[in-house]
Amino acid sequence: MKNFQQALVAVVLAVFSTLSLAADGPPVTVVIPDLPANQEMLILEINLEPGQESSPHRHTAHVFVYVLEGKVNMQVAGEEMVTLSPGEMFYENPGNIHTVSQNASDTETAKFLVHMLRTTGTPVSVPVE
């Protein structure tokens, strides 16, 4: 499983590194390895209005966040909060408690992509009490 995780991280990084090239140049083809049984890749676009934030939650998935516009504050329990700018990435291990996910600006919208490798049919997120 460790080799698969390393391969997945390499593929995600390759995709992210080619995003700006794909917009201005020829199409980019990335070969993705077969996913293990019952696994799927879910991709979401999240838009946060100025000052908007989510409630604490967890994902039962590997989560890769890639910022497209604005600045976003991210934190998982036990780690320091980070502020991400366009082109920067954040990773969450399955089960981490995502304590902070907020737009760092009170005046501009923030937009980011969330790539989740998860077991098919599991919820996108689970609230934390």
PDB file of N, CA and C in Angstrom, residues 8-105:
ATOM      1  N   LEU A   8       0.580   7.461  -6.054  1.00  0.00           N
ATOM      2  CA  LEU A   8      -0.549   8.389  -6.128  1.00  0.00           C
ATOM      3  C   LEU A   8      -0.092   9.819  -5.888  1.00  0.00           C
ATOM      4  N   VAL A   9       0.743  10.033  -4.889  1.00  0.00           N
ATOM      5  CA  VAL A   9       1.264  11.377  -4.624  1.00  0.00           C
ATOM      6  C   VAL A   9       2.031  11.885  -5.836  1.00  0.00           C
ATOM      7  N   ALA A  10       2.835  11.040  -6.453  1.00  0.00           N
ATOM      8  CA  ALA A  10       3.595  11.451  -7.639  1.00  0.00           C
ATOM      9  C   ALA A  10       2.661  11.837  -8.777  1.00  0.00           C
ATOM     10  N   VAL A  11       1.593  11.073  -8.974  1.00  0.00           N
ATOM     11  CA  VAL A  11       0.638  11.389 -10.045  1.00  0.00           C
ATOM     12  C   VAL A  11      -0.069  12.704  -9.759  1.00  0.00           C
ATOM     13  N   VAL A  12      -0.530  12.896  -8.523  1.00  0.00           N
ATOM     14  CA  VAL A  12      -1.225  14.141  -8.174  1.00  0.00           C
ATOM     15  C   VAL A  12      -0.298  15.332  -8.363  1.00  0.00           C
ATOM     16  N   LEU A  13       0.942  15.217  -7.932  1.00  0.00           N
ATOM     17  CA  LEU A  13       1.897  16.314  -8.117  1.00  0.00           C
ATOM     18  C   LEU A  13       2.145  16.576  -9.596  1.00  0.00           C
ATOM     19  N   ALA A  14       2.223  15.524 -10.397  1.00  0.00           N
ATOM     20  CA  ALA A  14       2.418  15.702 -11.843  1.00  0.00           C
ATOM     21  C   ALA A  14       1.236  16.425 -12.462  1.00  0.00           C
ATOM     22  N   VAL A  15       0.035  16.061 -12.042  1.00  0.00           N
ATOM     23  CA  VAL A  15      -1.160  16.731 -12.569  1.00  0.00           C
ATOM     24  C   VAL A  15      -1.158  18.195 -12.176  1.00  0.00           C
ATOM     25  N   PHE A  16      -0.892  18.495 -10.893  1.00  0.00           N
ATOM     26  CA  PHE A  16      -0.890  19.881 -10.437  1.00  0.00           C
ATOM     27  C   PHE A  16       0.185  20.701 -11.136  1.00  0.00           C
ATOM     28  N   SER A  17       1.348  20.107 -11.356  1.00  0.00           N
ATOM     29  CA  SER A  17       2.442  20.863 -11.977  1.00  0.00           C
ATOM     30  C   SER A  17       2.160  21.172 -13.436  1.00  0.00           C
ATOM     31  N   THR A  18       1.243  20.434 -14.054  1.00  0.00           N
ATOM     32  CA  THR A  18       0.929  20.677 -15.463  1.00  0.00           C
ATOM     33  C   THR A  18      -0.331  21.504 -15.658  1.00  0.00           C
ATOM     34  N   LEU A  19      -1.027  21.873 -14.582  1.00  0.00           N
ATOM     35  CA  LEU A  19      -2.274  22.628 -14.730  1.00  0.00           C
ATOM     36  C   LEU A  19      -2.074  23.926 -15.489  1.00  0.00           C
ATOM     37  N   SER A  20      -1.061  24.706 -15.135  1.00  0.00           N
ATOM     38  CA  SER A  20      -0.856  25.981 -15.821  1.00  0.00           C
ATOM     39  C   SER A  20      -0.397  25.757 -17.256  1.00  0.00           C
ATOM     40  N   LEU A  21       0.366  24.704 -17.506  1.00  0.00           N
ATOM     41  CA  LEU A  21       0.796  24.406 -18.868  1.00  0.00           C
ATOM     42  C   LEU A  21      -0.380  23.994 -19.737  1.00  0.00           C
ATOM     43  N   ALA A  22      -1.295  23.228 -19.169  1.00  0.00           N
ATOM     44  CA  ALA A  22      -2.433  22.738 -19.941  1.00  0.00           C
ATOM     45  C   ALA A  22      -3.324  23.878 -20.404  1.00  0.00           C
ATOM     46  N   ALA A  23      -3.410  24.950 -19.627  1.00  0.00           N
ATOM     47  CA  ALA A  23      -4.264  26.072 -19.994  1.00  0.00           C
ATOM     48  C   ALA A  23      -3.705  26.818 -21.195  1.00  0.00           C
ATOM     49  N   ASP A  24      -2.399  26.866 -21.347  1.00  0.00           N
ATOM     50  CA  ASP A  24      -1.771  27.651 -22.401  1.00  0.00           C
ATOM     51  C   ASP A  24      -1.158  26.814 -23.517  1.00  0.00           C
ATOM     52  N   GLY A  25      -0.975  25.536 -23.308  1.00  0.00           N
ATOM     53  CA  GLY A  25      -0.275  24.719 -24.288  1.00  0.00           C
ATOM     54  C   GLY A  25      -1.111  23.542 -24.747  1.00  0.00           C
ATOM     55  N   PRO A  26      -0.430  22.565 -25.326  1.00  0.00           N
ATOM     56  CA  PRO A  26      -1.143  21.381 -25.820  1.00  0.00           C
ATOM     57  C   PRO A  26      -1.690  20.554 -24.655  1.00  0.00           C
ATOM     58  N   PRO A  27      -2.669  19.683 -24.925  1.00  0.00           N
ATOM     59  CA  PRO A  27      -3.210  18.830 -23.863  1.00  0.00           C
ATOM     60  C   PRO A  27      -2.111  17.989 -23.223  1.00  0.00           C
ATOM     61  N   VAL A  28      -2.264  17.740 -21.926  1.00  0.00           N
ATOM     62  CA  VAL A  28      -1.301  16.944 -21.177  1.00  0.00           C
ATOM     63  C   VAL A  28      -1.961  15.615 -20.823  1.00  0.00           C
ATOM     64  N   THR A  29      -1.271  14.525 -21.081  1.00  0.00           N
ATOM     65  CA  THR A  29      -1.785  13.202 -20.742  1.00  0.00           C
ATOM     66  C   THR A  29      -1.006  12.672 -19.552  1.00  0.00           C
ATOM     67  N   VAL A  30      -1.728  12.236 -18.519  1.00  0.00           N
ATOM     68  CA  VAL A  30      -1.113  11.646 -17.338  1.00  0.00           C
ATOM     69  C   VAL A  30      -1.702  10.256 -17.171  1.00  0.00           C
ATOM     70  N   VAL A  31      -0.850   9.248 -17.115  1.00  0.00           N
ATOM     71  CA  VAL A  31      -1.312   7.875 -16.927  1.00  0.00           C
ATOM     72  C   VAL A  31      -1.460   7.632 -15.430  1.00  0.00           C
ATOM     73  N   ILE A  32      -2.655   7.261 -15.022  1.00  0.00           N
ATOM     74  CA  ILE A  32      -2.939   7.016 -13.612  1.00  0.00           C
ATOM     75  C   ILE A  32      -2.994   5.510 -13.393  1.00  0.00           C
ATOM     76  N   PRO A  33      -2.300   5.022 -12.355  1.00  0.00           N
ATOM     77  CA  PRO A  33      -2.328   3.577 -12.104  1.00  0.00           C
ATOM     78  C   PRO A  33      -3.736   3.131 -11.704  1.00  0.00           C
ATOM     79  N   ASP A  34      -4.024   1.845 -11.929  1.00  0.00           N
ATOM     80  CA  ASP A  34      -5.308   1.304 -11.497  1.00  0.00           C
ATOM     81  C   ASP A  34      -5.450   1.492  -9.995  1.00  0.00           C
ATOM     82  N   LEU A  35      -6.640   1.897  -9.574  1.00  0.00           N
ATOM     83  CA  LEU A  35      -6.906   2.049  -8.150  1.00  0.00           C
ATOM     84  C   LEU A  35      -7.194   0.683  -7.543  1.00  0.00           C
ATOM     85  N   PRO A  36      -6.864   0.513  -6.263  1.00  0.00           N
ATOM     86  CA  PRO A  36      -7.220  -0.745  -5.600  1.00  0.00           C
ATOM     87  C   PRO A  36      -8.745  -0.940  -5.639  1.00  0.00           C
ATOM     88  N   ALA A  37      -9.187  -2.171  -5.449  1.00  0.00           N
ATOM     89  CA  ALA A  37     -10.618  -2.476  -5.454  1.00  0.00           C
ATOM     90  C   ALA A  37     -11.360  -1.588  -4.460  1.00  0.00           C
ATOM     91  N   ASN A  38     -12.539  -1.138  -4.841  1.00  0.00           N
ATOM     92  CA  ASN A  38     -13.423  -0.318  -4.009  1.00  0.00           C
ATOM     93  C   ASN A  38     -12.883   1.073  -3.713  1.00  0.00           C
ATOM     94  N   GLN A  39     -11.909   1.553  -4.475  1.00  0.00           N
ATOM     95  CA  GLN A  39     -11.383   2.901  -4.280  1.00  0.00           C
ATOM     96  C   GLN A  39     -11.784   3.772  -5.464  1.00  0.00           C
ATOM     97  N   GLU A  40     -11.992   5.059  -5.190  1.00  0.00           N
ATOM     98  CA  GLU A  40     -12.320   5.999  -6.249  1.00  0.00           C
ATOM     99  C   GLU A  40     -11.646   7.335  -5.970  1.00  0.00           C
ATOM    100  N   MET A  41     -11.445   8.119  -7.031  1.00  0.00           N
ATOM    101  CA  MET A  41     -10.907   9.468  -6.908  1.00  0.00           C
ATOM    102  C   MET A  41     -12.073  10.424  -7.114  1.00  0.00           C
ATOM    103  N   LEU A  42     -12.319  11.271  -6.129  1.00  0.00           N
ATOM    104  CA  LEU A  42     -13.371  12.273  -6.192  1.00  0.00           C
ATOM    105  C   LEU A  42     -12.697  13.634  -6.260  1.00  0.00           C
ATOM    106  N   ILE A  43     -13.134  14.477  -7.186  1.00  0.00           N
ATOM    107  CA  ILE A  43     -12.560  15.813  -7.327  1.00  0.00           C
ATOM    108  C   ILE A  43     -13.674  16.832  -7.151  1.00  0.00           C
ATOM    109  N   LEU A  44     -13.472  17.770  -6.225  1.00  0.00           N
ATOM    110  CA  LEU A  44     -14.456  18.809  -5.926  1.00  0.00           C
ATOM    111  C   LEU A  44     -13.828  20.183  -6.095  1.00  0.00           C
ATOM    112  N   GLU A  45     -14.606  21.146  -6.578  1.00  0.00           N
ATOM    113  CA  GLU A  45     -14.168  22.542  -6.590  1.00  0.00           C
ATOM    114  C   GLU A  45     -14.902  23.242  -5.457  1.00  0.00           C
ATOM    115  N   ILE A  46     -14.152  23.874  -4.574  1.00  0.00           N
ATOM    116  CA  ILE A  46     -14.720  24.561  -3.417  1.00  0.00           C
ATOM    117  C   ILE A  46     -14.500  26.059  -3.573  1.00  0.00           C
ATOM    118  N   ASN A  47     -15.566  26.825  -3.392  1.00  0.00           N
ATOM    119  CA  ASN A  47     -15.492  28.286  -3.404  1.00  0.00           C
ATOM    120  C   ASN A  47     -15.882  28.784  -2.023  1.00  0.00           C
ATOM    121  N   LEU A  48     -14.995  29.537  -1.389  1.00  0.00           N
ATOM    122  CA  LEU A  48     -15.282  30.120  -0.082  1.00  0.00           C
ATOM    123  C   LEU A  48     -15.437  31.624  -0.238  1.00  0.00           C
ATOM    124  N   GLU A  49     -16.563  32.140   0.218  1.00  0.00           N
ATOM    125  CA  GLU A  49     -16.792  33.580   0.195  1.00  0.00           C
ATOM    126  C   GLU A  49     -15.863  34.242   1.215  1.00  0.00           C
ATOM    127  N   PRO A  50     -15.668  35.562   1.116  1.00  0.00           N
ATOM    128  CA  PRO A  50     -14.792  36.249   2.067  1.00  0.00           C
ATOM    129  C   PRO A  50     -15.150  35.902   3.517  1.00  0.00           C
ATOM    130  N   GLY A  51     -14.146  35.473   4.278  1.00  0.00           N
ATOM    131  CA  GLY A  51     -14.321  35.141   5.688  1.00  0.00           C
ATOM    132  C   GLY A  51     -15.014  33.817   5.968  1.00  0.00           C
ATOM    133  N   GLN A  52     -15.490  33.119   4.952  1.00  0.00           N
ATOM    134  CA  GLN A  52     -16.222  31.866   5.156  1.00  0.00           C
ATOM    135  C   GLN A  52     -15.288  30.760   5.619  1.00  0.00           C
ATOM    136  N   GLU A  53     -15.817  29.871   6.480  1.00  0.00           N
ATOM    137  CA  GLU A  53     -15.043  28.725   6.950  1.00  0.00           C
ATOM    138  C   GLU A  53     -15.960  27.531   7.158  1.00  0.00           C
ATOM    139  N   SER A  54     -15.370  26.354   7.196  1.00  0.00           N
ATOM    140  CA  SER A  54     -16.157  25.144   7.444  1.00  0.00           C
ATOM    141  C   SER A  54     -16.044  24.760   8.912  1.00  0.00           C
ATOM    142  N   SER A  55     -16.963  23.929   9.358  1.00  0.00           N
ATOM    143  CA  SER A  55     -16.916  23.393  10.717  1.00  0.00           C
ATOM    144  C   SER A  55     -15.874  22.282  10.772  1.00  0.00           C
ATOM    145  N   PRO A  56     -15.337  21.987  11.971  1.00  0.00           N
ATOM    146  CA  PRO A  56     -14.390  20.874  12.079  1.00  0.00           C
ATOM    147  C   PRO A  56     -15.022  19.575  11.566  1.00  0.00           C
ATOM    148  N   HIS A  57     -14.211  18.793  10.855  1.00  0.00           N
ATOM    149  CA  HIS A  57     -14.690  17.556  10.251  1.00  0.00           C
ATOM    150  C   HIS A  57     -13.503  16.643   9.988  1.00  0.00           C
ATOM    151  N   ARG A  58     -13.802  15.444   9.536  1.00  0.00           N
ATOM    152  CA  ARG A  58     -12.751  14.513   9.131  1.00  0.00           C
ATOM    153  C   ARG A  58     -13.172  13.851   7.833  1.00  0.00           C
ATOM    154  N   HIS A  59     -12.185  13.329   7.128  1.00  0.00           N
ATOM    155  CA  HIS A  59     -12.423  12.588   5.898  1.00  0.00           C
ATOM    156  C   HIS A  59     -11.855  11.188   6.079  1.00  0.00           C
ATOM    157  N   THR A  60     -12.546  10.198   5.574  1.00  0.00           N
ATOM    158  CA  THR A  60     -12.004   8.834   5.588  1.00  0.00           C
ATOM    159  C   THR A  60     -11.344   8.595   4.234  1.00  0.00           C
ATOM    160  N   ALA A  61     -10.443   9.513   3.886  1.00  0.00           N
ATOM    161  CA  ALA A  61      -9.813   9.497   2.562  1.00  0.00           C
ATOM    162  C   ALA A  61      -8.469  10.208   2.625  1.00  0.00           C
ATOM    163  N   HIS A  62      -7.639   9.957   1.624  1.00  0.00           N
ATOM    164  CA  HIS A  62      -6.455  10.785   1.404  1.00  0.00           C
ATOM    165  C   HIS A  62      -6.970  12.038   0.712  1.00  0.00           C
ATOM    166  N   VAL A  63      -6.627  13.214   1.238  1.00  0.00           N
ATOM    167  CA  VAL A  63      -7.156  14.469   0.698  1.00  0.00           C
ATOM    168  C   VAL A  63      -5.999  15.355   0.252  1.00  0.00           C
ATOM    169  N   PHE A  64      -6.088  15.815  -0.992  1.00  0.00           N
ATOM    170  CA  PHE A  64      -5.112  16.736  -1.563  1.00  0.00           C
ATOM    171  C   PHE A  64      -5.857  18.015  -1.936  1.00  0.00           C
ATOM    172  N   VAL A  65      -5.451  19.143  -1.355  1.00  0.00           N
ATOM    173  CA  VAL A  65      -6.081  20.438  -1.629  1.00  0.00           C
ATOM    174  C   VAL A  65      -5.106  21.253  -2.467  1.00  0.00           C
ATOM    175  N   TYR A  66      -5.599  21.846  -3.555  1.00  0.00           N
ATOM    176  CA  TYR A  66      -4.776  22.668  -4.442  1.00  0.00           C
ATOM    177  C   TYR A  66      -5.479  24.006  -4.631  1.00  0.00           C
ATOM    178  N   VAL A  67      -4.831  25.101  -4.208  1.00  0.00           N
ATOM    179  CA  VAL A  67      -5.449  26.427  -4.249  1.00  0.00           C
ATOM    180  C   VAL A  67      -5.345  27.018  -5.654  1.00  0.00           C
ATOM    181  N   LEU A  68      -6.501  27.477  -6.153  1.00  0.00           N
ATOM    182  CA  LEU A  68      -6.576  28.105  -7.474  1.00  0.00           C
ATOM    183  C   LEU A  68      -6.581  29.627  -7.386  1.00  0.00           C
ATOM    184  N   GLU A  69      -7.345  30.181  -6.430  1.00  0.00           N
ATOM    185  CA  GLU A  69      -7.478  31.635  -6.280  1.00  0.00           C
ATOM    186  C   GLU A  69      -7.573  31.999  -4.806  1.00  0.00           C
ATOM    187  N   GLY A  70      -7.072  33.181  -4.468  1.00  0.00           N
ATOM    188  CA  GLY A  70      -7.184  33.676  -3.101  1.00  0.00           C
ATOM    189  C   GLY A  70      -6.202  33.005  -2.160  1.00  0.00           C
ATOM    190  N   LYS A  71      -6.457  33.172  -0.865  1.00  0.00           N
ATOM    191  CA  LYS A  71      -5.633  32.558   0.178  1.00  0.00           C
ATOM    192  C   LYS A  71      -6.546  31.778   1.107  1.00  0.00           C
ATOM    193  N   VAL A  72      -6.057  30.613   1.526  1.00  0.00           N
ATOM    194  CA  VAL A  72      -6.857  29.708   2.344  1.00  0.00           C
ATOM    195  C   VAL A  72      -6.047  29.282   3.560  1.00  0.00           C
ATOM    196  N   ASN A  73      -6.664  29.332   4.752  1.00  0.00           N
ATOM    197  CA  ASN A  73      -6.049  28.815   5.971  1.00  0.00           C
ATOM    198  C   ASN A  73      -6.487  27.368   6.151  1.00  0.00           C
ATOM    199  N   MET A  74      -5.523  26.482   6.423  1.00  0.00           N
ATOM    200  CA  MET A  74      -5.806  25.062   6.639  1.00  0.00           C
ATOM    201  C   MET A  74      -5.058  24.588   7.881  1.00  0.00           C
ATOM    202  N   GLN A  75      -5.716  23.694   8.632  1.00  0.00           N
ATOM    203  CA  GLN A  75      -5.074  23.101   9.805  1.00  0.00           C
ATOM    204  C   GLN A  75      -5.735  21.767  10.122  1.00  0.00           C
ATOM    205  N   VAL A  76      -4.911  20.794  10.498  1.00  0.00           N
ATOM    206  CA  VAL A  76      -5.421  19.542  11.055  1.00  0.00           C
ATOM    207  C   VAL A  76      -4.972  19.482  12.508  1.00  0.00           C
ATOM    208  N   ALA A  77      -5.727  18.764  13.329  1.00  0.00           N
ATOM    209  CA  ALA A  77      -5.442  18.663  14.758  1.00  0.00           C
ATOM    210  C   ALA A  77      -3.996  18.239  14.994  1.00  0.00           C
ATOM    211  N   GLY A  78      -3.336  18.944  15.900  1.00  0.00           N
ATOM    212  CA  GLY A  78      -1.962  18.621  16.257  1.00  0.00           C
ATOM    213  C   GLY A  78      -0.908  19.262  15.381  1.00  0.00           C
ATOM    214  N   GLU A  79      -1.312  19.965  14.338  1.00  0.00           N
ATOM    215  CA  GLU A  79      -0.371  20.621  13.425  1.00  0.00           C
ATOM    216  C   GLU A  79      -0.607  22.130  13.441  1.00  0.00           C
ATOM    217  N   GLU A  80       0.379  22.879  12.953  1.00  0.00           N
ATOM    218  CA  GLU A  80       0.233  24.327  12.870  1.00  0.00           C
ATOM    219  C   GLU A  80      -0.644  24.704  11.686  1.00  0.00           C
ATOM    220  N   MET A  81      -1.357  25.825  11.816  1.00  0.00           N
ATOM    221  CA  MET A  81      -2.151  26.327  10.708  1.00  0.00           C
ATOM    222  C   MET A  81      -1.214  26.862   9.632  1.00  0.00           C
ATOM    223  N   VAL A  82      -1.589  26.638   8.365  1.00  0.00           N
ATOM    224  CA  VAL A  82      -0.824  27.165   7.241  1.00  0.00           C
ATOM    225  C   VAL A  82      -1.758  28.003   6.377  1.00  0.00           C
ATOM    226  N   THR A  83      -1.189  29.030   5.758  1.00  0.00           N
ATOM    227  CA  THR A  83      -1.927  29.851   4.807  1.00  0.00           C
ATOM    228  C   THR A  83      -1.389  29.529   3.426  1.00  0.00           C
ATOM    229  N   LEU A  84      -2.280  29.086   2.552  1.00  0.00           N
ATOM    230  CA  LEU A  84      -1.905  28.657   1.208  1.00  0.00           C
ATOM    231  C   LEU A  84      -2.319  29.695   0.180  1.00  0.00           C
ATOM    232  N   SER A  85      -1.475  29.874  -0.820  1.00  0.00           N
ATOM    233  CA  SER A  85      -1.721  30.787  -1.936  1.00  0.00           C
ATOM    234  C   SER A  85      -1.914  29.969  -3.206  1.00  0.00           C
ATOM    235  N   PRO A  86      -2.355  30.607  -4.301  1.00  0.00           N
ATOM    236  CA  PRO A  86      -2.530  29.867  -5.549  1.00  0.00           C
ATOM    237  C   PRO A  86      -1.274  29.077  -5.932  1.00  0.00           C
ATOM    238  N   GLY A  87      -1.494  27.822  -6.328  1.00  0.00           N
ATOM    239  CA  GLY A  87      -0.397  26.944  -6.714  1.00  0.00           C
ATOM    240  C   GLY A  87       0.151  26.114  -5.573  1.00  0.00           C
ATOM    241  N   GLU A  88      -0.297  26.363  -4.337  1.00  0.00           N
ATOM    242  CA  GLU A  88       0.193  25.594  -3.192  1.00  0.00           C
ATOM    243  C   GLU A  88      -0.789  24.477  -2.849  1.00  0.00           C
ATOM    244  N   MET A  89      -0.250  23.451  -2.163  1.00  0.00           N
ATOM    245  CA  MET A  89      -1.003  22.233  -1.896  1.00  0.00           C
ATOM    246  C   MET A  89      -0.976  21.885  -0.418  1.00  0.00           C
ATOM    247  N   PHE A  90      -2.025  21.208   0.039  1.00  0.00           N
ATOM    248  CA  PHE A  90      -2.178  20.767   1.425  1.00  0.00           C
ATOM    249  C   PHE A  90      -2.638  19.315   1.393  1.00  0.00           C
ATOM    250  N   TYR A  91      -2.103  18.479   2.289  1.00  0.00           N
ATOM    251  CA  TYR A  91      -2.470  17.060   2.331  1.00  0.00           C
ATOM    252  C   TYR A  91      -3.027  16.705   3.699  1.00  0.00           C
ATOM    253  N   GLU A  92      -4.072  15.866   3.700  1.00  0.00           N
ATOM    254  CA  GLU A  92      -4.644  15.324   4.936  1.00  0.00           C
ATOM    255  C   GLU A  92      -4.625  13.806   4.868  1.00  0.00           C
ATOM    256  N   ASN A  93      -4.154  13.180   5.932  1.00  0.00           N
ATOM    257  CA  ASN A  93      -4.228  11.723   6.048  1.00  0.00           C
ATOM    258  C   ASN A  93      -5.663  11.309   6.346  1.00  0.00           C
ATOM    259  N   PRO A  94      -6.054  10.104   5.965  1.00  0.00           N
ATOM    260  CA  PRO A  94      -7.390   9.626   6.323  1.00  0.00           C
ATOM    261  C   PRO A  94      -7.576   9.666   7.842  1.00  0.00           C
ATOM    262  N   GLY A  95      -8.709  10.193   8.279  1.00  0.00           N
ATOM    263  CA  GLY A  95      -9.003  10.244   9.703  1.00  0.00           C
ATOM    264  C   GLY A  95      -8.516  11.483  10.422  1.00  0.00           C
ATOM    265  N   ASN A  96      -7.620  12.279   9.814  1.00  0.00           N
ATOM    266  CA  ASN A  96      -7.200  13.525  10.453  1.00  0.00           C
ATOM    267  C   ASN A  96      -8.423  14.388  10.740  1.00  0.00           C
ATOM    268  N   ILE A  97      -8.396  15.105  11.848  1.00  0.00           N
ATOM    269  CA  ILE A  97      -9.465  16.056  12.132  1.00  0.00           C
ATOM    270  C   ILE A  97      -9.066  17.379  11.505  1.00  0.00           C
ATOM    271  N   HIS A  98      -9.861  17.818  10.542  1.00  0.00           N
ATOM    272  CA  HIS A  98      -9.610  19.065   9.812  1.00  0.00           C
ATOM    273  C   HIS A  98     -10.246  20.180  10.635  1.00  0.00           C
ATOM    274  N   THR A  99      -9.432  20.852  11.454  1.00  0.00           N
ATOM    275  CA  THR A  99      -9.949  21.842  12.400  1.00  0.00           C
ATOM    276  C   THR A  99     -10.185  23.204  11.774  1.00  0.00           C
ATOM    277  N   VAL A 100      -9.372  23.586  10.770  1.00  0.00           N
ATOM    278  CA  VAL A 100      -9.523  24.892  10.123  1.00  0.00           C
ATOM    279  C   VAL A 100      -9.495  24.722   8.610  1.00  0.00           C
ATOM    280  N   SER A 101     -10.516  25.268   7.966  1.00  0.00           N
ATOM    281  CA  SER A 101     -10.585  25.385   6.512  1.00  0.00           C
ATOM    282  C   SER A 101     -11.344  26.677   6.263  1.00  0.00           C
ATOM    283  N   GLN A 102     -10.594  27.764   5.996  1.00  0.00           N
ATOM    284  CA  GLN A 102     -11.252  29.061   5.900  1.00  0.00           C
ATOM    285  C   GLN A 102     -10.590  29.960   4.871  1.00  0.00           C
ATOM    286  N   ASN A 103     -11.394  30.839   4.322  1.00  0.00           N
ATOM    287  CA  ASN A 103     -10.889  31.876   3.438  1.00  0.00           C
ATOM    288  C   ASN A 103     -10.117  32.856   4.313  1.00  0.00           C
ATOM    289  N   ALA A 104      -8.874  33.123   3.968  1.00  0.00           N
ATOM    290  CA  ALA A 104      -8.028  34.012   4.771  1.00  0.00           C
ATOM    291  C   ALA A 104      -8.354  35.483   4.542  1.00  0.00           C
ATOM    292  N   SER A 105      -9.189  35.777   3.547  1.00  0.00           N
ATOM    293  CA  SER A 105      -9.509  37.166   3.203  1.00  0.00           C
ATOM    294  C   SER A 105     -10.938  37.522   3.605  1.00  0.00           C
TER     295      SER A 105
END
